[in-house]
mmCIF file of C-alpha atoms and ligand atoms in Angstrom:
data_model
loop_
_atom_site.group_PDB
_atom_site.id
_atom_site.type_symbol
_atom_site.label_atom_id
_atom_site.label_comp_id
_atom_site.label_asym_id
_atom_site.label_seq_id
_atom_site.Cartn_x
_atom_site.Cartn_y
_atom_site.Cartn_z
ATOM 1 C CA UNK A 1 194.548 52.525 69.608
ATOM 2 C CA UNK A 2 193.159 52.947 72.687
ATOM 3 C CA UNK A 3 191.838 56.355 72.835
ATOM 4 C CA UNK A 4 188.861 56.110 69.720
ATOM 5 C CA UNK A 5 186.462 59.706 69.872
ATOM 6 C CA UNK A 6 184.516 58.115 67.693
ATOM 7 C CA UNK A 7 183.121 55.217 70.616
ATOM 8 C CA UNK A 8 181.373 58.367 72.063
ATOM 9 C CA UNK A 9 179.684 59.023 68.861
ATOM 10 C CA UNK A 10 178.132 55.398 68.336
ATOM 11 C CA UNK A 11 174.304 55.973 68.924
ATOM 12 C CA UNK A 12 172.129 59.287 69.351
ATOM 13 C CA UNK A 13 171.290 58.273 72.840
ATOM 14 C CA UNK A 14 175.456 58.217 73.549
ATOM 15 C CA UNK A 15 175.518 61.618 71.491
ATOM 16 C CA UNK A 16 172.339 63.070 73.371
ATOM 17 C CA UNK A 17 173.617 62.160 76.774
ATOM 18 C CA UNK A 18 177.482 64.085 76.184
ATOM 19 C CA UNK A 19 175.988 66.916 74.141
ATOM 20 C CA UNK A 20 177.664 70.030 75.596
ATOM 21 C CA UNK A 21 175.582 73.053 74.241
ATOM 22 C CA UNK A 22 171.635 73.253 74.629
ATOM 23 C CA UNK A 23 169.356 75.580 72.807
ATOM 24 C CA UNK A 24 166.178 76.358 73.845
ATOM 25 C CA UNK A 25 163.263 78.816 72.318
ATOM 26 C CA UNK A 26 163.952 80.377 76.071
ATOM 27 C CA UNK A 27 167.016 81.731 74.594
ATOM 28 C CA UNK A 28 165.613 83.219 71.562
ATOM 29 C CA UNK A 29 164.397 86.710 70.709
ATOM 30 C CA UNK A 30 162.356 87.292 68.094
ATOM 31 C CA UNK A 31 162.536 90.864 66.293
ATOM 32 C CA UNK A 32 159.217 92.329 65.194
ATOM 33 C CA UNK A 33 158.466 94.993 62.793
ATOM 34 C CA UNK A 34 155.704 97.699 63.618
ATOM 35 C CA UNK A 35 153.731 100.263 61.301
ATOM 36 C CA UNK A 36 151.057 102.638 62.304
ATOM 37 C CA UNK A 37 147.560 101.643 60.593
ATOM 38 C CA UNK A 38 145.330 98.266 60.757
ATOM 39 C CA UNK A 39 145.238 94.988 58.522
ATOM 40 C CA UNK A 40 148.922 95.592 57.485
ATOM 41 C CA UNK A 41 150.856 91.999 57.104
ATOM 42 C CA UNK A 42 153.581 92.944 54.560
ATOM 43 C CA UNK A 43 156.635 90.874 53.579
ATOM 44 C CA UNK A 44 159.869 91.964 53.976
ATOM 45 C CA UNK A 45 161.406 91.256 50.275
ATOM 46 C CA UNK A 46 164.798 91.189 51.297
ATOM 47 C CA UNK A 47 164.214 89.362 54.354
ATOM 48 C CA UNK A 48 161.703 86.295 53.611
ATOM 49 C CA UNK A 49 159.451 85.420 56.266
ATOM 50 C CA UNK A 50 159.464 88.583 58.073
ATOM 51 C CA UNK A 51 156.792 90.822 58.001
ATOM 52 C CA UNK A 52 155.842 94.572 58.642
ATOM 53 C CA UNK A 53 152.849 94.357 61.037
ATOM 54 C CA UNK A 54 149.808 96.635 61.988
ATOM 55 C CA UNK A 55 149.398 95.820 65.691
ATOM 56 C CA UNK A 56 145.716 94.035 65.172
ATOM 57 C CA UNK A 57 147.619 91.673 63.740
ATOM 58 C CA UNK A 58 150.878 91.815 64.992
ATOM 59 C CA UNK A 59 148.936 90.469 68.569
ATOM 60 C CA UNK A 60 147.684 87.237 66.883
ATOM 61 C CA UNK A 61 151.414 86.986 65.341
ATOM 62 C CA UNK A 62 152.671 87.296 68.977
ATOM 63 C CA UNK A 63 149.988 85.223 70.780
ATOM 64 C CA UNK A 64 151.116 82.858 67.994
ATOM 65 C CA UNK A 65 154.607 82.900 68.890
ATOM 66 C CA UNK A 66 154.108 82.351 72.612
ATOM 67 C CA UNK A 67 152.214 78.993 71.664
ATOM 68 C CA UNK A 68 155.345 77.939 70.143
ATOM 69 C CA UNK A 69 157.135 78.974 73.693
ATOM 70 C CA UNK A 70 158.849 82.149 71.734
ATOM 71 C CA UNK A 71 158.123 84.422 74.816
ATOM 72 C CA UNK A 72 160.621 87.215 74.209
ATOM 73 C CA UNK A 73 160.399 90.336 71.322
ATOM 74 C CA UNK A 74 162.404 93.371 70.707
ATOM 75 C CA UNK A 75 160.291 95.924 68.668
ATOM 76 C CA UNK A 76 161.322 98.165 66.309
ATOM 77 C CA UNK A 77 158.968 101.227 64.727
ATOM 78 C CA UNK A 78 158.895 101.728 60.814
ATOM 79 C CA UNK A 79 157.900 105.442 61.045
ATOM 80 C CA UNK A 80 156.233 107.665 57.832
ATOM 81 C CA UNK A 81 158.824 109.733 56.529
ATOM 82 C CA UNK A 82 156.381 112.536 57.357
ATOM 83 C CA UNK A 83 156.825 112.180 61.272
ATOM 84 C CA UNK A 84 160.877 112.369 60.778
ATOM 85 C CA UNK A 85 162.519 114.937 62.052
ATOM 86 C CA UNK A 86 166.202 115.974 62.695
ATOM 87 C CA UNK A 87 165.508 115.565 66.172
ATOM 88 C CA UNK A 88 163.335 113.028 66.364
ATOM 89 C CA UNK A 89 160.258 113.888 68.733
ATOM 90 C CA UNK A 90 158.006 111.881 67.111
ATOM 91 C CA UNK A 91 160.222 108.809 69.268
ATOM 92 C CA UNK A 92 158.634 110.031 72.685
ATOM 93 C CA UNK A 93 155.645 112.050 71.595
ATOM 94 C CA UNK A 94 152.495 110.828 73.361
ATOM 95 C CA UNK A 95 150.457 109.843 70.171
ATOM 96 C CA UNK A 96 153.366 107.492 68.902
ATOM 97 C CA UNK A 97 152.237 104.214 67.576
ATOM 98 C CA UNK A 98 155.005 102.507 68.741
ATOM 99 C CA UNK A 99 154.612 103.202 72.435
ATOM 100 C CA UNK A 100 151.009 102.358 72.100
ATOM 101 C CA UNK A 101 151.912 98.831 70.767
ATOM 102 C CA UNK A 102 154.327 98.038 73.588
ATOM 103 C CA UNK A 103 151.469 99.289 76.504
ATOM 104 C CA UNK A 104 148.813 96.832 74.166
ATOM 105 C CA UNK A 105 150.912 94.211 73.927
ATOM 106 C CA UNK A 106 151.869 93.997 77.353
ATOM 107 C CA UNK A 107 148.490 94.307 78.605
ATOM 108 C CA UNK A 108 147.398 91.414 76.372
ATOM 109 C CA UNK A 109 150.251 89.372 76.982
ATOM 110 C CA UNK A 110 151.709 90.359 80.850
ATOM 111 C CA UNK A 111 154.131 87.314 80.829
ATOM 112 C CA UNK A 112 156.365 88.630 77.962
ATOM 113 C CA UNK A 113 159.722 90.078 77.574
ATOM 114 C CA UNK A 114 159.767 92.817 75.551
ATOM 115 C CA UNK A 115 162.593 94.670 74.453
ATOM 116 C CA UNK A 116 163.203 98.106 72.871
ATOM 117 C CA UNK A 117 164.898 99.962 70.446
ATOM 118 C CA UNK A 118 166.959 102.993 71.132
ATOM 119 C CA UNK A 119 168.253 105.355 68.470
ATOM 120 C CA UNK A 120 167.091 108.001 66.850
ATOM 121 C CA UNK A 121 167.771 106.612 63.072
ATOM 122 C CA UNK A 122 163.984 105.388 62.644
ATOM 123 C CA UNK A 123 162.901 108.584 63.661
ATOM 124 C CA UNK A 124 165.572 110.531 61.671
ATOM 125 C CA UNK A 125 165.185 112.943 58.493
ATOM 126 C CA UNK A 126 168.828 111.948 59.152
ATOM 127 C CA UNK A 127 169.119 108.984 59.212
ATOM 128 C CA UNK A 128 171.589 108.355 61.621
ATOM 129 C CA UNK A 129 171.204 106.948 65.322
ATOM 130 C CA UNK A 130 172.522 110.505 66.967
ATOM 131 C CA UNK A 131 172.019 114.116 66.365
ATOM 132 C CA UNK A 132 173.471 115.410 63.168
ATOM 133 C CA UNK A 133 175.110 119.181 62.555
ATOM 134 C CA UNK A 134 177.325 119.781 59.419
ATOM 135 C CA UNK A 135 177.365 116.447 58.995
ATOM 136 C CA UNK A 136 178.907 115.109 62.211
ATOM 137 C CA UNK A 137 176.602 113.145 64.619
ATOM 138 C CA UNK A 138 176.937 114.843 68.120
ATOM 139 C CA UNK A 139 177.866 112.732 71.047
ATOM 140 C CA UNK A 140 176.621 114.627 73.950
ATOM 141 C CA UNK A 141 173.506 116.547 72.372
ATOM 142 C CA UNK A 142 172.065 113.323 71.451
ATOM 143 C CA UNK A 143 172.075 111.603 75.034
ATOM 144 C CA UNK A 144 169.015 113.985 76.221
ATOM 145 C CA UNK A 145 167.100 112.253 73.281
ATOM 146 C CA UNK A 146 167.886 109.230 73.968
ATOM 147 C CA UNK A 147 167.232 109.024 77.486
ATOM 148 C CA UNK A 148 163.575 110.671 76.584
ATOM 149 C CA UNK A 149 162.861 107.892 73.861
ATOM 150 C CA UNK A 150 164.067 105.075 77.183
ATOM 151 C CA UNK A 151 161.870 106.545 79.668
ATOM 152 C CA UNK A 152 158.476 106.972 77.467
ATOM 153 C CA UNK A 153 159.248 103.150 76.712
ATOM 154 C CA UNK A 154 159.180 102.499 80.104
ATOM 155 C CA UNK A 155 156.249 104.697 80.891
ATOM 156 C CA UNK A 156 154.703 102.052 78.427
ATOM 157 C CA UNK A 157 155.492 99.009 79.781
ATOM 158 C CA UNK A 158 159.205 98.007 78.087
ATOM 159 C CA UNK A 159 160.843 95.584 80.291
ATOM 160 C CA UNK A 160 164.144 95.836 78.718
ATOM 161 C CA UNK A 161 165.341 98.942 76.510
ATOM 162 C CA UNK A 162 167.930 98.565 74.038
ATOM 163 C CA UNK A 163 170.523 101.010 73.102
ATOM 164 C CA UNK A 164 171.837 100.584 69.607
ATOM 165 C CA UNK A 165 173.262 103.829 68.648
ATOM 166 C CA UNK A 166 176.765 103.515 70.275
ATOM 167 C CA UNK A 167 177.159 107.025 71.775
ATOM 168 C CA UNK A 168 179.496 107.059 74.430
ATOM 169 C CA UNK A 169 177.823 107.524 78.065
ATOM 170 C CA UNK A 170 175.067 106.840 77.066
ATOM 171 C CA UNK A 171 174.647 103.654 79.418
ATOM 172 C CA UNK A 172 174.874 105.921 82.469
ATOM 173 C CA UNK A 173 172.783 108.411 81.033
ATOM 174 C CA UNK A 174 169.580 106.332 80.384
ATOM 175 C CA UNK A 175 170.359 104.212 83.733
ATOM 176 C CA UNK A 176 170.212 107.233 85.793
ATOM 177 C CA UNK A 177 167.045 108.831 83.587
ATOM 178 C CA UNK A 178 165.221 105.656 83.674
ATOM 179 C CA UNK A 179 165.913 105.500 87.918
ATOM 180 C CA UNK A 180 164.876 109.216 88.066
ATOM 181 C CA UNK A 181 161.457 108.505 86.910
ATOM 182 C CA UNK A 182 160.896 105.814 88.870
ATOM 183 C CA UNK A 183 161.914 102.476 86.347
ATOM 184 C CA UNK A 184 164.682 100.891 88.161
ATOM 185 C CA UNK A 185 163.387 97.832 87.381
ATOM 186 C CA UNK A 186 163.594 98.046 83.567
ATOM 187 C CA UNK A 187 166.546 96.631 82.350
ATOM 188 C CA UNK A 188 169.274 97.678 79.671
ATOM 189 C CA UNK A 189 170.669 95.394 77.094
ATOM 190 C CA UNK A 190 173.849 97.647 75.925
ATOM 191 C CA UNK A 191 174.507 97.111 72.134
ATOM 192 C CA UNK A 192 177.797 96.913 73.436
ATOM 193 C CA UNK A 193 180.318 96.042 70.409
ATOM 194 C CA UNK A 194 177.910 96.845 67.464
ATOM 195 C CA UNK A 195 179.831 97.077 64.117
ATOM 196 C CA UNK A 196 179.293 98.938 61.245
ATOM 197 C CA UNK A 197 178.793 96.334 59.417
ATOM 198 C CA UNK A 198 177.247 95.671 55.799
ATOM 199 C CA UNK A 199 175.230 92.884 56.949
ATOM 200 C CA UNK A 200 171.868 95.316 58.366
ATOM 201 C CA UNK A 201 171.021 96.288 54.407
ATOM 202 C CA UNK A 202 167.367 94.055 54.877
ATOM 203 C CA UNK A 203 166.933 95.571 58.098
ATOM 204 C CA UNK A 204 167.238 99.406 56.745
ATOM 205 C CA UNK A 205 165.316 98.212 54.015
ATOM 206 C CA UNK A 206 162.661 97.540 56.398
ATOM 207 C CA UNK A 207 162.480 100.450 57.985
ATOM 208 C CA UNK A 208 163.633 102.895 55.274
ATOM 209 C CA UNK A 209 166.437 104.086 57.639
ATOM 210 C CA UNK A 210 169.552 104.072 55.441
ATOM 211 C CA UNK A 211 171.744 107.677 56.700
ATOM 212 C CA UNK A 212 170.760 110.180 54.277
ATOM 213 C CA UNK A 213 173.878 111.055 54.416
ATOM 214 C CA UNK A 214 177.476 109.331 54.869
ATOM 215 C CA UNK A 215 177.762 106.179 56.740
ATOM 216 C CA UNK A 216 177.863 105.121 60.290
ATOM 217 C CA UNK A 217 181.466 104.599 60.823
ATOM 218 C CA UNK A 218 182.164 107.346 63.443
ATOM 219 C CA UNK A 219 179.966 106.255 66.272
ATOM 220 C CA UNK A 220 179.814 101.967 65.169
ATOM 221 C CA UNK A 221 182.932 99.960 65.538
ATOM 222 C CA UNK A 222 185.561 98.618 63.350
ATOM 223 C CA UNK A 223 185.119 95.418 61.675
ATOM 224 C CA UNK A 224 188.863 95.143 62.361
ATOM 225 C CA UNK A 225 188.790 95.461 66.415
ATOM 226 C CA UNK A 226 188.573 93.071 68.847
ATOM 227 C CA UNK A 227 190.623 94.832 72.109
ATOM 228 C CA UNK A 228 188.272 97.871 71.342
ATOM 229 C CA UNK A 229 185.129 94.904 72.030
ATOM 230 C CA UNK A 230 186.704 94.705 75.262
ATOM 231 C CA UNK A 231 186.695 98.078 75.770
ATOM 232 C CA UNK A 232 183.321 99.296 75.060
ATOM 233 C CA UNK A 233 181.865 96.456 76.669
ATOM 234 C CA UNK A 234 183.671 97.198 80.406
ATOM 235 C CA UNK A 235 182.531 100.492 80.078
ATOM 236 C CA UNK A 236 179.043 99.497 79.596
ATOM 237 C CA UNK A 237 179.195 97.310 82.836
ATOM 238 C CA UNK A 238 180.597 100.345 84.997
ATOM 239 C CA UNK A 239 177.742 102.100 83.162
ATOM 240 C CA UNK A 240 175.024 100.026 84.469
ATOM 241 C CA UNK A 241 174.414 97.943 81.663
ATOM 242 C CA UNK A 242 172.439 94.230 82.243
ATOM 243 C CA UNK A 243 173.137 92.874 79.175
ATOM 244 C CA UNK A 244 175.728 93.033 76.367
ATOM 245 C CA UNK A 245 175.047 92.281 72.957
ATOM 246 C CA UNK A 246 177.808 91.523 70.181
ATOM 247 C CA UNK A 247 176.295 92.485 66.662
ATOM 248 C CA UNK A 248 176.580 90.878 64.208
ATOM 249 C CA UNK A 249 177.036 87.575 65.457
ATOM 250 C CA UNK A 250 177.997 84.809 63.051
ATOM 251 C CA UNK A 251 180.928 86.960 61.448
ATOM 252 C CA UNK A 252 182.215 88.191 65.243
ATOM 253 C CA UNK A 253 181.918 84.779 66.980
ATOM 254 C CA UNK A 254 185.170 85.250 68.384
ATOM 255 C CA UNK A 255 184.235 88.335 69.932
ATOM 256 C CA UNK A 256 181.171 86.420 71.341
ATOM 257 C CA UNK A 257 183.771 84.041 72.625
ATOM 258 C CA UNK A 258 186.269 86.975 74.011
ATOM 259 C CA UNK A 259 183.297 89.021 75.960
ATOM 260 C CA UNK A 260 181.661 85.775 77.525
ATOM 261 C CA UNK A 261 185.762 84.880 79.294
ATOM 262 C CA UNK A 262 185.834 88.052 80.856
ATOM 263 C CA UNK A 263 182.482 88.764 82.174
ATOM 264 C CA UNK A 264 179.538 87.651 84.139
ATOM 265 C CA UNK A 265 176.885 89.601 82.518
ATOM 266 C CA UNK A 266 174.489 87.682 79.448
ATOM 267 C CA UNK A 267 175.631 88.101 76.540
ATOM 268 C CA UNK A 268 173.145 88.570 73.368
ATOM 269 C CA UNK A 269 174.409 87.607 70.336
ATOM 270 C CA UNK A 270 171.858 89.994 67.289
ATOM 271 C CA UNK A 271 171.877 87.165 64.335
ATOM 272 C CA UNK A 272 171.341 90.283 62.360
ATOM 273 C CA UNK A 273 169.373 90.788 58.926
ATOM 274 C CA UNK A 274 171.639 90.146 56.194
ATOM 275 C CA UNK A 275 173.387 87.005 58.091
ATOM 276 C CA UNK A 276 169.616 85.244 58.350
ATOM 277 C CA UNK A 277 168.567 86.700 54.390
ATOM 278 C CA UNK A 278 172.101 84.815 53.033
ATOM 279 C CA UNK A 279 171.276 81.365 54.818
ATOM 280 C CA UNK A 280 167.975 82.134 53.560
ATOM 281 C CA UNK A 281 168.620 82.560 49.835
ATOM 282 C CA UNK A 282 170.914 79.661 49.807
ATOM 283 C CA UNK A 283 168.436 77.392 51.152
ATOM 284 C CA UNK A 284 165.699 79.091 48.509
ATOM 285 C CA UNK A 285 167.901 77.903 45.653
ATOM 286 C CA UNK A 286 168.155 74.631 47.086
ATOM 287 C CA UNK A 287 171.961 74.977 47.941
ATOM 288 C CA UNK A 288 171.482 74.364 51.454
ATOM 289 C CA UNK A 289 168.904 72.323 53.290
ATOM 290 C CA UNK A 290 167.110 75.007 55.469
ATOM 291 C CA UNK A 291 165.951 72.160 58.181
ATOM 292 C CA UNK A 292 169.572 71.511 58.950
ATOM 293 C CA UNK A 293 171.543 74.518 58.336
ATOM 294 C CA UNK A 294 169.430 77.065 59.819
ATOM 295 C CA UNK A 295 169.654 75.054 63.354
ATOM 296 C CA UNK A 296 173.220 74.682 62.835
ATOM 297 C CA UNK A 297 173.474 77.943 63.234
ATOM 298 C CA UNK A 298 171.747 79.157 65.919
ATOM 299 C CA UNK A 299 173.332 76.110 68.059
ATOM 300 C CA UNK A 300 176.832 77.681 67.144
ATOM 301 C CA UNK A 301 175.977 80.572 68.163
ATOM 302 C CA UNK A 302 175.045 79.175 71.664
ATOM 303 C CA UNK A 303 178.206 77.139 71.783
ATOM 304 C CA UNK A 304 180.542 80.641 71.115
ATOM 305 C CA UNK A 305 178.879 81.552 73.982
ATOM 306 C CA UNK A 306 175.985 83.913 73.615
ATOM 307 C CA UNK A 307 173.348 83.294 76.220
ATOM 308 C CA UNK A 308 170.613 84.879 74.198
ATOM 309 C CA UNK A 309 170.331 85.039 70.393
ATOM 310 C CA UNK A 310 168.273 87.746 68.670
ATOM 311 C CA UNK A 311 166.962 85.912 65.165
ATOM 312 C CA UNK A 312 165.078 86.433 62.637
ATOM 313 C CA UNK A 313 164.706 82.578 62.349
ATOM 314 C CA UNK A 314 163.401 82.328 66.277
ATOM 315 C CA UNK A 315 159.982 81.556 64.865
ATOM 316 C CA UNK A 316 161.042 79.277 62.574
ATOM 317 C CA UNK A 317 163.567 77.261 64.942
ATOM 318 C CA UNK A 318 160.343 76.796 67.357
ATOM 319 C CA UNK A 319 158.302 74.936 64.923
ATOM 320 C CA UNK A 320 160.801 72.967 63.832
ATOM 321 C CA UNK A 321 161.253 71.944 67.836
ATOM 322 C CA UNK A 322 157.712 70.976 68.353
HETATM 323 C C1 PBG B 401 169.748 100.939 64.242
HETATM 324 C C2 PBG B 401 169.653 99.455 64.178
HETATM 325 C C3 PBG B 401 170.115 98.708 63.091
HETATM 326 C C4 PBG B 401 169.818 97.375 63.371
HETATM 327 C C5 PBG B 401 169.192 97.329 64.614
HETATM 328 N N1 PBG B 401 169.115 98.633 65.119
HETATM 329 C C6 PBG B 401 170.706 99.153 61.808
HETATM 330 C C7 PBG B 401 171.800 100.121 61.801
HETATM 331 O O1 PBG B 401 172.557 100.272 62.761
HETATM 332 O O2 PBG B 401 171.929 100.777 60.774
HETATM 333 C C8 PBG B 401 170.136 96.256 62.433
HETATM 334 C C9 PBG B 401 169.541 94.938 62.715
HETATM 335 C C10 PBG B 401 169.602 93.967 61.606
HETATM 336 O O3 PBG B 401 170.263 94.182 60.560
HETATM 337 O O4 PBG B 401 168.976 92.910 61.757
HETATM 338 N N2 PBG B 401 169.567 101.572 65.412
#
């Protein structure tokens, strides 16, 4: 035999030194839930280890997080039914809670990324991410709203919104919005090829967001599709987009793979909700060892080639890497 893999697997220093992927808490995002109020720390049942946060608290959380060298958030509001409305105002209306966390945060913390959501579904009486008439979600009426909700998050400080309702345009719409007011240096991190996928139950959970009515299969994509991938995600570079995210990740790896071939932009990979609560529960009935597995993970992720990994477990993965 002269060819034996295995001589380049004798001895962690041999295995450290040909290692091919690296993960680093630089490539990790850290999703953070927000409610209006003070001294509000409340678990996330189906999502252990995740919290709803007040923003008193939700600073020591974050200054917390940047000791561990977890430097980049993306924020997302969980808004009092009572503020909902079909066209959701309440997402750029001047008193908004969520705005006023983002301008806090970044005053107390400068150095930060911090990245947006933007849809209308947690501002909704709908419940869906566009705007709804006898039950179909518009397209074109919803851009306005969207490119509203983009620009009061940059007004506030957001260095990098993020688009997760899949209209078509929309891109272009909120690039040319956000350079109209003045924010061309706020970036854009296109939910490019976002599924509509079971997998974000803990995450409506979390923000009570679930459509009121129907499902979200008109505007997300088929689990089915990978050429369509392709598709959306060209269009969102001709649209101006910086980033492009592929969510889920761990069950659309390949189209991780397939968008990183063909293009030069980062791509995020969103470790999404109900992908980080399954790992979870195995490991909580002692099925899987949560030190080992949950690492695993995120390194694959790295190695299908996202650049950037939004996880629930980003905390987690930096104090296990002290
Ligand atoms: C909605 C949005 C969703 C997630 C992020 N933004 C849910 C949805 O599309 O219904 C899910 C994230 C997760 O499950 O972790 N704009």
């Amino acid at each position: 035999m002269n060819s034996r893999p295995r001589r380049n697997r004798v001895s962690s220093t041999v295995r450290n030194m040909i290692q091919e992927t690296a993960l680093s808490c630089a490539n990790l995002v850290y999703p953070l839930f927000i409610v209006d109020g003070t001294n509000v720390r409340e678990e996330i049942k189906s999502l252990p280890n995740n919290f709803r946060w007040s923003l008193d608290l939700l600073l020591n959380e974050i200054e917390a997080c940047i000791n561990l060298k977890i430097k980049s958030f993306i924020l997302f509001p969980i808004v009092n039914e009572s503020l909902k409305d079909a066209t959701a105002t309440y997402s750029y209306s001047n008193d908004n809670f969520y705005l006023n966390a983002i301008k806090t945060i970044k005053e107390k913390f400068p150095e930060v990324c911090l990245i947006s959501d933007v849809a209308m579904d947690p501002y909704s009486s709908d419940g869906h991410d566009g705007l709804v008439k006898n039950g179909n979600i518009l397209n074109d009426e919803t851009l306005p709203i969207l490119a509203k909700m983009a620009v009061a998050q940059a007004k506030n400080g957001i260095d990098i919104v993020g688009p997760s309702d899949m209209m078509d345009g929309r891109i272009a719409y909120i690039r040319e919005a956000l350079d109209n007011a003045g924010y061309t240096s706020t970036g854009i991190m296109a939910y490019s090829a976002k599924y509509a996928s079971a997998f974000y139950g803990p995450f409506r959970d979390a923000l009570d967001s679930a459509p009121k009515a129907g499902d979200k299969k008109t505007y997300q994509m088929n689990p089915a599709n990978s050429i369509e991938a392709e598709r959306e995600a060209q269009l969102d570079c001709e649209e101006g987009a910086d980033f492009l995210m592929v969510k889920p990740a761990l069950h659309y790896m390949d189209i991780i793979r397939r968008l990183k071939d063909i293009h030069d932009l980062p791509i995020v990979a969103y470790h999404v909700s109900g992908e980080c609560a399954m790992l979870q529960a195995a490991c909580d009935n002692g099925w899987l060892d949560f030190n080992q597995a949950m690492p695993e993970t995120l390194l694959s992720l790295k190695r299908a080639g996202s650049d950037i990994i939004i996880t629930y477990f980003a905390k987690q993965y930096a104090e296990l890497n002290q």
